[in-house]
Coordinates of C-alpha atoms and ligand atoms in Angstrom, one line a residue:
M1 CA -32.1 8.2 -13.5
D2 CA -29.7 5.6 -14.6
A3 CA -27.8 5.2 -11.4
T4 CA -25.4 2.6 -12.7
T5 CA -23.9 5.0 -15.2
D6 CA -23.9 7.9 -12.8
I7 CA -21.8 6.2 -10.1
R8 CA -19.3 4.3 -12.3
P9 CA -16.0 6.0 -11.8
A10 CA -14.5 7.7 -14.9
E11 CA -11.6 5.3 -14.9
A12 CA -13.1 2.3 -13.0
N13 CA -10.5 0.7 -10.9
A14 CA -7.6 2.3 -12.9
A15 CA -4.3 0.9 -11.8
A16 CA -2.4 3.7 -10.0
T17 CA 0.6 4.7 -11.9
A18 CA 2.7 7.4 -10.1
A19 CA 1.6 9.8 -12.8
A20 CA -2.0 9.2 -12.3
A21 CA -1.9 9.5 -8.7
T22 CA 0.3 12.6 -8.2
D23 CA -2.3 15.1 -8.7
A24 CA -4.8 13.4 -6.2
A25 CA -4.4 16.4 -3.7
A26 CA -4.5 19.0 -6.4
G27 CA -7.2 21.7 -5.4
L28 CA -7.0 20.8 -1.6
P29 CA -5.9 23.9 0.3
A30 CA -2.8 24.5 2.1
D31 CA -4.3 24.2 5.5
F32 CA -6.0 20.8 4.7
L33 CA -5.4 18.4 7.6
W34 CA -4.0 15.0 6.7
G35 CA -3.9 12.1 9.0
V36 CA -4.1 8.4 9.7
A37 CA -6.4 6.5 12.0
T38 CA -6.8 3.5 14.2
S39 CA -8.9 2.3 17.2
S40 CA -8.0 0.7 20.5
Y41 CA -9.3 -2.7 20.3
Q42 CA -8.3 -3.1 16.8
I43 CA -4.4 -2.5 17.7
E44 CA -3.6 -2.3 21.2
G45 CA -3.7 -5.9 22.6
A46 CA -2.6 -6.1 26.3
V47 CA -6.1 -6.7 27.2
A48 CA -5.6 -7.8 30.8
E49 CA -2.8 -5.5 31.6
D50 CA -2.6 -2.5 34.1
G51 CA -6.2 -3.0 35.3
R52 CA -8.0 -3.1 31.9
T53 CA -11.2 -5.3 32.3
P54 CA -13.1 -7.0 29.4
S55 CA -15.1 -5.0 26.9
I56 CA -18.0 -6.5 24.8
W57 CA -15.5 -7.4 22.2
D58 CA -13.5 -9.6 24.5
T59 CA -16.5 -11.5 25.3
F60 CA -17.9 -11.5 21.8
C61 CA -14.6 -13.0 20.4
R62 CA -15.1 -16.0 22.7
V63 CA -18.6 -16.8 21.0
P64 CA -18.0 -19.9 18.7
G65 CA -18.4 -18.6 15.1
A66 CA -18.6 -14.9 15.9
V67 CA -15.2 -14.0 14.4
V68 CA -13.4 -15.6 11.6
D69 CA -11.0 -18.2 12.7
G70 CA -12.0 -17.6 16.3
E71 CA -9.6 -14.7 16.4
N72 CA -9.7 -12.0 19.0
G73 CA -7.7 -8.7 19.9
D74 CA -5.8 -10.1 22.7
T75 CA -2.5 -9.2 21.1
A76 CA -3.7 -7.5 17.8
C77 CA -0.8 -5.4 16.7
D78 CA 0.7 -5.2 20.1
H79 CA 0.6 -1.4 20.0
Y80 CA 0.4 -1.2 23.8
H81 CA 4.0 -2.2 23.9
R82 CA 5.2 -0.7 20.7
M83 CA 3.6 2.6 20.9
P84 CA 6.8 4.9 20.7
D85 CA 7.8 2.9 17.4
D86 CA 4.4 3.2 16.0
V87 CA 4.3 7.0 16.7
A88 CA 7.7 7.3 14.9
L89 CA 6.1 5.3 11.9
I90 CA 3.2 7.8 12.0
A91 CA 5.7 10.9 12.2
G92 CA 7.6 9.3 9.3
L93 CA 4.4 9.4 7.2
G94 CA 4.5 13.2 7.5
V95 CA 0.9 13.4 8.6
D96 CA -0.5 16.3 10.6
S97 CA -2.7 14.2 12.9
Y98 CA -3.3 10.8 14.4
R99 CA -6.8 9.7 15.2
F100 CA -6.9 7.0 17.9
S101 CA -9.5 5.9 20.4
I102 CA -9.5 5.4 24.1
A103 CA -10.3 2.0 25.5
W104 CA -13.0 2.8 28.0
P105 CA -12.3 -0.4 30.2
R106 CA -8.7 0.6 30.3
V107 CA -9.3 3.9 31.9
Q108 CA -12.5 3.2 33.8
P109 CA -12.5 -0.5 34.4
G110 CA -16.2 -1.8 34.6
G111 CA -17.4 1.6 33.2
R112 CA -18.1 3.2 36.6
G113 CA -16.2 4.7 39.4
P114 CA -12.8 6.4 39.5
A115 CA -10.2 6.5 36.7
N116 CA -7.6 3.8 36.5
A117 CA -4.3 5.8 36.6
A118 CA -2.3 3.0 35.0
G119 CA -4.6 2.7 32.0
L120 CA -4.8 6.6 31.5
A121 CA -0.9 6.7 31.9
F122 CA -0.8 4.8 28.5
Y123 CA -2.6 7.6 26.7
D124 CA -0.9 10.2 28.5
R125 CA 2.5 8.8 27.1
L126 CA 0.8 8.5 23.6
V127 CA -0.3 12.1 23.6
D128 CA 3.2 13.2 24.8
E129 CA 5.0 11.1 22.3
L130 CA 2.7 12.6 19.4
L131 CA 3.2 16.2 20.5
A132 CA 6.9 15.7 20.6
K133 CA 6.9 14.6 17.1
G134 CA 4.7 17.4 16.0
V135 CA 1.6 15.2 15.4
L136 CA -1.8 16.4 16.6
P137 CA -3.6 13.9 18.7
W138 CA -7.3 13.4 17.8
I139 CA -9.2 11.4 20.3
T140 CA -12.2 9.2 19.8
L141 CA -13.7 8.4 23.1
Y142 CA -15.9 5.3 21.9
H143 CA -14.7 3.0 19.1
W144 CA -17.0 0.2 20.3
D145 CA -15.2 -1.2 23.5
L146 CA -18.0 -1.0 26.0
P147 CA -17.1 -2.3 29.4
Q148 CA -18.8 -5.7 29.7
E149 CA -20.3 -4.8 33.0
L150 CA -22.3 -2.1 31.4
E151 CA -23.5 -4.5 28.7
D152 CA -24.6 -6.9 31.7
A153 CA -26.4 -4.0 33.1
G154 CA -28.4 -3.6 29.8
G155 CA -26.0 -2.0 27.4
W156 CA -26.8 0.8 25.0
P157 CA -30.5 0.1 24.9
T158 CA -30.6 1.1 28.5
R159 CA -30.5 4.9 29.3
D160 CA -28.1 4.7 32.1
T161 CA -25.4 3.9 29.7
A162 CA -25.6 7.3 28.3
H163 CA -24.9 8.8 31.6
R164 CA -22.0 6.4 32.2
F165 CA -20.5 7.5 29.0
A166 CA -20.6 11.2 30.0
D167 CA -18.8 10.4 33.4
Y168 CA -16.2 8.6 31.4
A169 CA -15.7 11.3 28.9
E170 CA -15.1 13.7 31.8
L171 CA -12.5 11.4 33.3
V172 CA -10.5 11.4 30.1
M173 CA -10.9 15.2 29.5
D174 CA -9.5 15.7 33.1
A175 CA -6.5 13.6 32.3
L176 CA -5.7 14.7 28.7
G177 CA -7.6 18.1 28.2
D178 CA -4.4 20.1 28.9
R179 CA -2.9 18.8 25.7
V180 CA -5.7 17.6 23.5
R181 CA -7.8 19.9 21.5
H182 CA -9.6 17.6 19.1
W183 CA -12.3 15.3 20.6
T184 CA -14.7 13.0 18.8
T185 CA -17.3 11.3 21.1
L186 CA -18.5 8.4 19.2
N187 CA -17.3 6.4 16.2
E188 CA -20.0 5.2 14.0
P189 CA -23.1 4.8 16.3
W190 CA -25.0 3.1 13.3
C191 CA -22.6 0.4 13.6
S192 CA -22.7 0.1 17.4
A193 CA -26.5 0.1 17.4
M194 CA -27.4 -1.9 14.1
L195 CA -24.5 -4.3 13.7
G196 CA -24.3 -4.9 17.6
Y197 CA -28.1 -5.0 18.7
D198 CA -30.0 -5.8 15.5
Q199 CA -28.0 -7.8 13.1
G200 CA -25.8 -9.4 15.8
V201 CA -22.7 -9.6 13.8
H202 CA -20.7 -7.2 16.1
A203 CA -20.6 -7.2 19.8
P204 CA -22.6 -7.8 21.9
G205 CA -24.3 -9.9 19.2
R206 CA -27.9 -9.1 20.0
T207 CA -30.6 -9.3 17.4
H208 CA -33.7 -7.2 18.4
F209 CA -34.5 -4.3 16.1
P210 CA -36.6 -2.2 18.7
D211 CA -33.7 -2.5 21.1
A212 CA -31.3 -1.4 18.5
I213 CA -33.4 1.7 18.0
K214 CA -33.2 2.3 21.8
A215 CA -29.4 2.0 21.5
V216 CA -29.4 4.6 18.7
H217 CA -31.1 7.1 21.1
H218 CA -29.0 6.3 24.1
L219 CA -25.9 6.5 22.1
L220 CA -26.8 9.9 20.7
L221 CA -28.0 11.0 24.3
G222 CA -24.5 9.7 25.5
H223 CA -22.9 11.9 22.9
G224 CA -24.8 15.0 23.8
L225 CA -24.3 14.6 27.7
A226 CA -20.6 13.9 27.0
A227 CA -20.3 17.0 24.6
Q228 CA -21.7 19.2 27.5
R229 CA -19.3 17.7 30.2
L230 CA -16.3 17.9 27.8
R231 CA -17.0 21.6 27.0
A232 CA -17.5 22.3 30.7
A233 CA -14.4 20.4 31.8
A234 CA -12.0 21.7 29.1
P235 CA -9.3 23.9 30.1
E236 CA -9.2 25.6 26.7
P237 CA -11.8 25.6 24.0
I238 CA -12.0 22.5 22.1
Q239 CA -12.9 21.2 18.7
L240 CA -15.7 18.8 19.3
G241 CA -17.5 16.4 16.9
I242 CA -18.9 13.0 16.3
T243 CA -18.1 10.6 13.6
L244 CA -20.8 8.9 11.3
N245 CA -20.5 6.3 8.8
M246 CA -22.4 7.1 5.7
G247 CA -22.7 6.4 2.1
N248 CA -24.9 7.8 -0.5
A249 CA -28.2 6.1 -1.2
Y250 CA -29.1 6.3 -4.9
P251 CA -32.6 5.3 -6.2
A252 CA -32.3 2.5 -8.9
S253 CA -34.6 4.6 -11.1
D254 CA -37.0 7.6 -11.0
R255 CA -39.9 5.2 -10.1
Q256 CA -41.6 6.4 -6.7
A257 CA -40.9 2.9 -5.3
D258 CA -37.1 3.3 -5.9
R259 CA -37.1 6.9 -4.6
D260 CA -38.9 5.8 -1.4
A261 CA -36.5 2.8 -0.9
A262 CA -33.5 5.2 -1.1
R263 CA -35.1 7.6 1.1
R264 CA -35.8 5.0 3.8
A265 CA -32.2 3.7 3.5
D266 CA -30.9 7.2 4.0
G267 CA -33.2 7.8 6.7
L268 CA -32.1 4.9 8.7
G269 CA -28.5 5.1 7.8
A270 CA -27.8 8.9 7.9
R271 CA -30.8 11.3 8.8
L272 CA -31.7 9.3 12.1
Y273 CA -28.3 10.5 13.4
L274 CA -27.8 13.8 11.5
D275 CA -31.3 15.4 12.1
P276 CA -31.3 15.1 16.0
L277 CA -27.6 16.1 16.2
I278 CA -27.8 19.2 14.0
H279 CA -31.4 20.1 13.8
G280 CA -32.6 18.8 17.2
R281 CA -35.4 16.6 16.0
Y282 CA -35.8 13.0 14.6
P283 CA -37.1 13.0 11.1
A284 CA -40.9 12.3 10.8
D285 CA -40.6 9.9 7.9
V286 CA -38.1 7.8 9.9
I287 CA -40.3 7.8 13.1
S288 CA -43.1 6.3 10.8
D289 CA -40.7 3.8 9.1
L290 CA -39.8 2.6 12.4
A291 CA -43.2 2.2 13.8
L292 CA -43.9 -0.2 10.8
R293 CA -41.1 -2.3 12.3
G294 CA -42.5 -2.1 15.7
A295 CA -39.8 0.3 17.0
E296 CA -40.1 3.5 19.0
I297 CA -37.5 6.0 20.0
P298 CA -37.4 6.5 23.8
V299 CA -37.1 10.4 23.8
Q300 CA -37.7 12.0 27.2
D301 CA -37.9 15.7 28.0
G302 CA -34.7 17.6 27.4
D303 CA -33.0 14.8 25.3
L304 CA -33.0 16.5 22.0
A305 CA -31.5 19.7 23.4
A306 CA -28.6 17.5 24.9
I307 CA -28.3 15.7 21.7
S308 CA -28.2 18.8 19.7
E309 CA -25.3 20.5 21.7
P310 CA -23.5 22.5 18.9
L311 CA -21.0 20.6 16.9
D312 CA -17.6 22.2 15.9
M313 CA -17.1 19.4 13.3
L314 CA -18.6 16.4 11.8
G315 CA -16.5 13.4 11.1
V316 CA -17.5 11.3 8.0
N317 CA -16.4 7.7 7.3
Y318 CA -16.9 6.7 3.9
Y319 CA -16.2 3.5 2.2
S320 CA -18.9 2.7 -0.4
S321 CA -22.5 3.6 -1.5
H322 CA -25.6 1.7 -2.5
V323 CA -28.3 1.7 -5.0
F324 CA -31.7 1.0 -3.9
S325 CA -34.8 -0.6 -5.4
G326 CA -38.4 -0.6 -3.9
T327 CA -39.4 -3.9 -5.5
P328 CA -38.0 -7.4 -5.3
E329 CA -36.1 -8.8 -8.4
D330 CA -39.2 -10.4 -9.8
G331 CA -40.9 -7.0 -9.5
E332 CA -43.8 -7.9 -7.1
P333 CA -45.0 -7.1 -4.4
E334 CA -43.7 -3.9 -3.2
T335 CA -44.8 -4.4 0.3
R336 CA -44.0 -7.3 2.7
P337 CA -47.0 -9.1 4.4
S338 CA -46.2 -7.1 7.5
G339 CA -47.1 -3.9 5.7
E340 CA -43.4 -2.8 5.7
P341 CA -42.3 -1.5 2.2
Y342 CA -39.6 -3.5 0.3
S343 CA -36.1 -2.2 0.0
R344 CA -33.3 -3.9 -2.0
I345 CA -29.8 -3.2 -2.7
V346 CA -29.3 -3.5 -6.4
P347 CA -25.9 -5.0 -7.2
Q348 CA -23.9 -2.6 -9.5
N349 CA -21.2 -5.0 -11.0
L350 CA -18.5 -2.4 -10.1
P351 CA -15.0 -3.2 -8.9
V352 CA -15.0 -4.1 -5.3
T353 CA -12.5 -4.1 -2.4
A354 CA -11.7 -7.4 -0.5
M355 CA -14.8 -6.6 1.8
G356 CA -16.9 -7.1 -1.3
W357 CA -17.8 -3.3 -1.1
D358 CA -18.4 -1.5 -4.3
I359 CA -15.7 1.2 -5.2
I360 CA -17.7 4.6 -5.8
P361 CA -15.6 7.5 -5.1
R362 CA -18.4 9.6 -6.7
G363 CA -20.7 8.6 -3.8
L364 CA -18.2 10.6 -1.6
T365 CA -18.4 13.7 -3.5
D366 CA -22.3 13.3 -3.6
L367 CA -22.4 12.6 0.0
L368 CA -20.1 15.6 1.0
T369 CA -22.0 18.1 -1.2
R370 CA -25.3 16.9 0.1
L371 CA -24.1 17.4 3.8
G372 CA -22.9 20.8 2.9
R373 CA -26.3 21.6 1.5
D374 CA -28.6 20.0 4.1
Y375 CA -26.5 20.9 7.2
P376 CA -24.7 24.2 6.2
G377 CA -22.2 25.8 8.3
L378 CA -20.7 22.5 9.8
P379 CA -17.0 21.9 8.9
L380 CA -16.4 18.2 7.7
Y381 CA -13.6 15.8 8.1
I382 CA -13.1 12.5 6.4
T383 CA -12.2 10.6 9.6
E384 CA -11.9 7.3 7.7
N385 CA -11.6 6.2 4.2
G386 CA -9.7 3.3 3.0
A387 CA -9.9 -0.3 1.6
A388 CA -8.9 -3.8 2.4
F389 CA -7.4 -5.8 -0.4
D390 CA -5.8 -9.3 -0.7
D391 CA -2.2 -8.0 -0.4
T392 CA 0.6 -10.2 -1.3
A393 CA 3.9 -9.4 0.5
D394 CA 7.4 -10.4 -0.9
A395 CA 10.1 -12.0 1.2
D396 CA 10.9 -8.6 2.7
G397 CA 7.2 -7.9 3.6
R398 CA 7.0 -5.3 0.8
V399 CA 3.5 -5.1 -0.8
Q400 CA 2.9 -3.4 -4.2
D401 CA -0.7 -2.5 -3.5
D402 CA -1.6 -0.5 -6.6
D403 CA -5.3 -1.2 -5.9
R404 CA -5.1 0.4 -2.6
T405 CA -3.3 3.6 -3.9
A406 CA -5.9 3.9 -6.7
Y407 CA -8.6 3.7 -4.2
L408 CA -7.0 6.4 -2.1
A409 CA -6.2 8.7 -4.9
D410 CA -9.7 8.4 -6.4
H411 CA -11.4 9.1 -3.1
I412 CA -9.0 12.1 -2.3
R413 CA -9.8 13.4 -5.7
A414 CA -13.5 12.9 -4.9
V415 CA -13.0 15.2 -1.7
A416 CA -11.3 17.8 -3.7
A417 CA -14.3 17.8 -6.2
A418 CA -16.8 18.2 -3.1
R419 CA -14.9 21.1 -2.0
A420 CA -14.9 22.7 -5.4
A421 CA -18.7 22.2 -5.4
G422 CA -18.8 24.1 -2.0
A423 CA -18.6 21.5 0.7
D424 CA -16.5 22.7 3.8
V425 CA -14.1 19.5 3.9
R426 CA -11.1 20.3 5.9
G427 CA -9.3 17.1 6.5
Y428 CA -8.7 13.5 5.4
F429 CA -7.7 10.5 7.6
A430 CA -6.6 7.3 5.8
W431 CA -7.9 4.1 7.5
S432 CA -5.9 2.6 8.6
L433 CA -2.4 3.3 9.7
M434 CA -1.7 -0.4 9.8
D435 CA -3.3 -3.7 9.2
N436 CA -5.3 -4.6 12.3
F437 CA -8.2 -6.7 13.9
E438 CA -11.1 -6.2 11.5
W439 CA -13.8 -7.1 14.0
A440 CA -15.8 -10.2 12.8
Y441 CA -13.3 -10.7 10.0
G442 CA -10.6 -11.1 12.5
Y443 CA -7.1 -10.7 10.8
D444 CA -8.4 -11.8 7.3
K445 CA -9.0 -8.4 5.9
R446 CA -6.0 -5.8 5.7
F447 CA -6.9 -2.2 5.6
G448 CA -3.4 -0.8 6.5
L449 CA -1.0 1.6 4.7
V450 CA 1.6 -0.4 6.8
R451 CA 1.8 -4.1 6.6
V452 CA 1.9 -5.8 9.9
D453 CA 3.4 -9.5 10.0
Y454 CA 1.3 -10.8 12.9
D455 CA 4.0 -13.5 13.6
T456 CA 6.8 -11.2 14.2
Q457 CA 4.9 -7.8 14.7
R458 CA 7.2 -6.4 11.9
R459 CA 5.8 -3.3 10.4
T460 CA 6.6 -2.6 6.6
L461 CA 5.3 0.3 4.6
K462 CA 3.3 -0.7 1.7
Q463 CA 3.5 1.0 -1.5
S464 CA 0.3 3.1 -0.7
A465 CA 2.0 4.3 2.4
E466 CA 5.0 5.7 0.4
W467 CA 2.4 7.3 -2.0
Y468 CA 0.3 8.8 0.8
R469 CA 3.6 10.2 2.4
D470 CA 4.5 11.8 -0.9
T471 CA 1.0 13.1 -1.5
V472 CA 0.9 14.7 2.0
R473 CA 4.4 16.1 1.5
R474 CA 3.5 17.7 -1.8
S475 CA 0.4 19.2 -0.4
R476 CA 2.3 20.6 2.6
E477 CA 4.8 22.2 0.2
Q478 CA 2.1 24.5 -0.9
R479 CA 2.2 25.9 2.7
G480 CA 5.6 27.2 2.0
Ligands
IFM1 O1 -12.3 -1.2 10.7 C1 -13.3 -0.5 10.6 C2 -13.4 0.6 11.8 O2 -13.3 0.1 12.9 C3 -14.7 1.4 11.6 N1 -14.9 1.8 10.3 C4 -14.9 0.8 9.2 C5 -13.5 0.0 9.3 C6 -13.5 -0.9 8.1 O3 -14.5 -1.8 8.2

């Protein structure tokens, strides 16, 4: 297969003229859910207020060199103090839903014990504010801000953290379950485990692959235990899910070595999570691949039954895809001296975002149709999709971000194409509502539909926000 030709968009990086972008939502049904998303540490600030204690990100940001320019989330977008205005901004975009995360150390400082009423009160007000404006709250319980005390006790590689997460989930359900129907346990467990415990580029900054694999299992176990507790404690039936970040892994050619490289990448990136969650078992080929790297999944009796607690929906975060080769650039050898097979991302020379990520809308269509085929009967929601670009603002803070509009339009079309091919995709959340703290990149990368001037905290709708608002409006008009 010539993957390069296959994944190149028909109009690669076409500038988004109004005419080109208006039809993006065509083909999506009238009840399609439109939203915007954020996460707690990336926007809230107020890290030491109302009883919040440090998370692993507060600690990691203090490590010299960990975050660009030594930035941190101490103030971020100051959302904690500007929440009503931000909700008004969301309502002004006309979206159906707002996906946000709860800061664990704000509502259960230290990660154990009783709820902190002052911390919970913030989310209580946020939920009320959203409902008053007709916006559906969509909660993510864990978007990476693990209480530092739990990391000190071993973090996600330690089994107890899964139990602590289930306790915390129930505390939040007790406080907000009377008004919130949509619950996501974890955001992107691959990032928590691999970036945090293997690559060390995210908090807590550890670099031990076998521990990262233990973290994967305990994150999934935490999800399963929390799912059981959430369902048991919910006063009304809920819609429960988990969000995974995934791309499509393409082999560079039909050669067996390349197909194996793509299979291995997909195994570690996607099936290691999907198969236990949905089929109740870890994939045999991934277990063998892990063994070659000295890693084992610490499964105990009953774990897989808990992990495969039925899901009402699967959240998909999509940004890009990769093409894999099973050989180094010079062609030899296919196996490292350790016996581990070789796997290389093949550069595609495609248009990229400011993150350097290839723009491959076709990958989203392929991913969604594959999920629909391999994991049938599970409603899918795009819980994040969006792009950082090097925005330039005029004197009024206005940004003419045609590149971002084109990215969003192309990916929304890719969702419609997946639906046409049979995938049960029911909603789309743009990442992100506003520019925010982009983890190890600090404030250097801007993903927002809304520009944030970090000196004044002024918010200004970018052109992409206006385009998204109009797209949502047109799509809603079909509802009559
Ligand atoms: O900003 C992040 C988000 O927190 C998780 N998904 C990817 C986004 C862009 O990197």
